[in-house]
PDB file of C-alpha atoms in Angstrom:
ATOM      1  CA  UNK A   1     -10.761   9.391  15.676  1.00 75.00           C
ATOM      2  CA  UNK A   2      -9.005   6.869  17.546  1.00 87.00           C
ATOM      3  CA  UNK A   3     -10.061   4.314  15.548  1.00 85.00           C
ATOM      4  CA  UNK A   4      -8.984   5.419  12.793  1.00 84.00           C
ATOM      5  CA  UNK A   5      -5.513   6.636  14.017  1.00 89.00           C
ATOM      6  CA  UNK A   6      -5.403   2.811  14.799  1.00 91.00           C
ATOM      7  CA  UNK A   7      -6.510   1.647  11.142  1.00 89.00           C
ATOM      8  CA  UNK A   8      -3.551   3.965   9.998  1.00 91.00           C
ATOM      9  CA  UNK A   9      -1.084   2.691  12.049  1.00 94.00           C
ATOM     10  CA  UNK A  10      -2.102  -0.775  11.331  1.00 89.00           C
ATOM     11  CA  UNK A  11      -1.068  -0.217   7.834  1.00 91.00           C
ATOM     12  CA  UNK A  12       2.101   1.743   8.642  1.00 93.00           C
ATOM     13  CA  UNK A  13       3.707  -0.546  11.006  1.00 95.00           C
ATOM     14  CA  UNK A  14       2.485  -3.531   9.156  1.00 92.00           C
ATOM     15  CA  UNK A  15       3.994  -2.032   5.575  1.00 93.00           C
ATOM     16  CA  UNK A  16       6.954  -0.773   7.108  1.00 94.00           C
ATOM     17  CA  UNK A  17      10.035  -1.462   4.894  1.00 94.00           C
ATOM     18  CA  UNK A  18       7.642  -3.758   2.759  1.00 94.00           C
ATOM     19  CA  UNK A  19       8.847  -3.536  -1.182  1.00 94.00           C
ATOM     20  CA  UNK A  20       6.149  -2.292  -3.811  1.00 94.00           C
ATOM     21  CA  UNK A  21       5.159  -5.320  -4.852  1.00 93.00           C
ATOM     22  CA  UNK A  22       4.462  -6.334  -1.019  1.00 95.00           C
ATOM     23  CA  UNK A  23       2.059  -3.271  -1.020  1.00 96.00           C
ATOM     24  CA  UNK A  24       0.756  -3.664  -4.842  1.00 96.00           C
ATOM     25  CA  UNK A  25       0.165  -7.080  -3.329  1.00 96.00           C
ATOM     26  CA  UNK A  26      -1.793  -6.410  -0.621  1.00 95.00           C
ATOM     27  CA  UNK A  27      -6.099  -6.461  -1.454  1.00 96.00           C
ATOM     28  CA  UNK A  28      -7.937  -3.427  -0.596  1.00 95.00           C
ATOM     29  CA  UNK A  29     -10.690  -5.857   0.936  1.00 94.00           C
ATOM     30  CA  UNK A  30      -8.308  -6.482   4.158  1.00 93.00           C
ATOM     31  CA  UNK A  31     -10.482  -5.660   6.648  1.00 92.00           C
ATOM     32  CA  UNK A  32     -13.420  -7.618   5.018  1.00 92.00           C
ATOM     33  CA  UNK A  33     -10.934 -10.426   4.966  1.00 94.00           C
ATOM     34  CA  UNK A  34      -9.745 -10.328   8.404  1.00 92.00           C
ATOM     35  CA  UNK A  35     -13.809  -9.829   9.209  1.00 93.00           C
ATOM     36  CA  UNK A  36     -13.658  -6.425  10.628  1.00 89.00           C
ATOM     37  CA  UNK A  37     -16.345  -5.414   8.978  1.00 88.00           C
ATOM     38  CA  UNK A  38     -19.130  -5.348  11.887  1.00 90.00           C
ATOM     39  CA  UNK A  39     -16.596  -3.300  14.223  1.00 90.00           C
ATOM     40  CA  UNK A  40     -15.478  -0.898  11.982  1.00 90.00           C
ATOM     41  CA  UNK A  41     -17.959   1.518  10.132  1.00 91.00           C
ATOM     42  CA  UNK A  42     -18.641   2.168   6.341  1.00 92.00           C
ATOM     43  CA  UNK A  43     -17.087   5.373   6.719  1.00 92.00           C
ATOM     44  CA  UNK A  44     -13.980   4.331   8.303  1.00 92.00           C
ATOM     45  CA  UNK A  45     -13.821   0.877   6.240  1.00 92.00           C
ATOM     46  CA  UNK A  46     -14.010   3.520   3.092  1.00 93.00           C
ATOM     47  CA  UNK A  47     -11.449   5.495   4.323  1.00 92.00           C
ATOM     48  CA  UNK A  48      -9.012   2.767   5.385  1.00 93.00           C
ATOM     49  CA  UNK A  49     -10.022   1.555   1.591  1.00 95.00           C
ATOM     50  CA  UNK A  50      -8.338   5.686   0.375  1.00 95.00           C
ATOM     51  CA  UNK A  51      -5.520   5.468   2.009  1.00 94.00           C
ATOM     52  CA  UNK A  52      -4.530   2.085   0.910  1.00 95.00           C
ATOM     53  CA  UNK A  53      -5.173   2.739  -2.164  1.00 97.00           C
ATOM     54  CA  UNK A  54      -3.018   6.008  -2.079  1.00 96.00           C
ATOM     55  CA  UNK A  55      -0.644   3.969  -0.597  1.00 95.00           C
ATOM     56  CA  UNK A  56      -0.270   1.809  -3.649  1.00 96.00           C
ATOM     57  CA  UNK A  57      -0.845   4.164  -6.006  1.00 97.00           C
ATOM     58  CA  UNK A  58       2.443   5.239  -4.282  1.00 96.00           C
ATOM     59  CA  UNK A  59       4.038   2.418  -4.560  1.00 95.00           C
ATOM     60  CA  UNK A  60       3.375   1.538  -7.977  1.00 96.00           C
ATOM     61  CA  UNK A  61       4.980   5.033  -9.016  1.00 96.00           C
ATOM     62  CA  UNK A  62       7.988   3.775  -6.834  1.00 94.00           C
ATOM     63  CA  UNK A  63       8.439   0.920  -8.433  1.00 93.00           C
ATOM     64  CA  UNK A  64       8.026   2.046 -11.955  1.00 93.00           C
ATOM     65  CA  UNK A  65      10.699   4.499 -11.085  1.00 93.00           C
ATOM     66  CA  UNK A  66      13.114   1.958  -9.917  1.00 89.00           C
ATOM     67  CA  UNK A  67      12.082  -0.068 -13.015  1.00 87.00           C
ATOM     68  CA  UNK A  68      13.381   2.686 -15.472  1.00 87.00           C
ATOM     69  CA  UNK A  69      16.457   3.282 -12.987  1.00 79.00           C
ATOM     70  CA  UNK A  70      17.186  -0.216 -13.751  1.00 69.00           C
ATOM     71  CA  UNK A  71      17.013  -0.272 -17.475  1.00 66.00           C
ATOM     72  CA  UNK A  72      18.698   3.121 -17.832  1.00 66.00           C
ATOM     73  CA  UNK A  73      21.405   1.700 -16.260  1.00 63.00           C
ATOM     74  CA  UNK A  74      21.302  -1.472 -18.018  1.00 61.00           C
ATOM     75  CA  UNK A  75      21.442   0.606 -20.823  1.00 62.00           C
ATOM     76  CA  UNK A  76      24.672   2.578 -19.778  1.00 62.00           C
ATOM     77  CA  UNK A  77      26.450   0.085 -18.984  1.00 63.00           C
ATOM     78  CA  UNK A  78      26.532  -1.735 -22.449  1.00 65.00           C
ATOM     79  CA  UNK A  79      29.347  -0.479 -24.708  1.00 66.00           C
TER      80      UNK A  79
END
């Protein structure tokens, strides 16, 4: 458990104020990356891999809603 709490926190303090395209950005293979692999189990490698992923699926939304945000108001503003 603490191990995990740790892989979470990892990726909250290390996204924090980060824009969506900083997250989008970001590969799910981190942890393979930054060869973490032989400490950290499959399990908890798969579930780090979830809650990334959530996390950008989250992030995409975000910035498709500031996308449209911008172009309505683009729109509005033209006479």
């Amino acid at each position: 458990a603490a191990l995990t709490a740790g892989l979470l926190q990892l990726l909250l303090q290390g996204l924090r104020g980060s824009r969506p395209s900083e997250v989008l950005a970001l590969p799910l293979d981190i942890l393979k990356r930054a060869n973490l692999q032989q400490f950290v189990a499959i399990s908890r490698m798969n579930g780090f891999v979830n809650i990334l992923r959530k996390m950008k699926q989250q992030a995409a939304a975000a910035a498709a809603a500031a996308a449209a945000g911008a172009a309505a108001g683009a729109a509005a503003a033209q006479p």
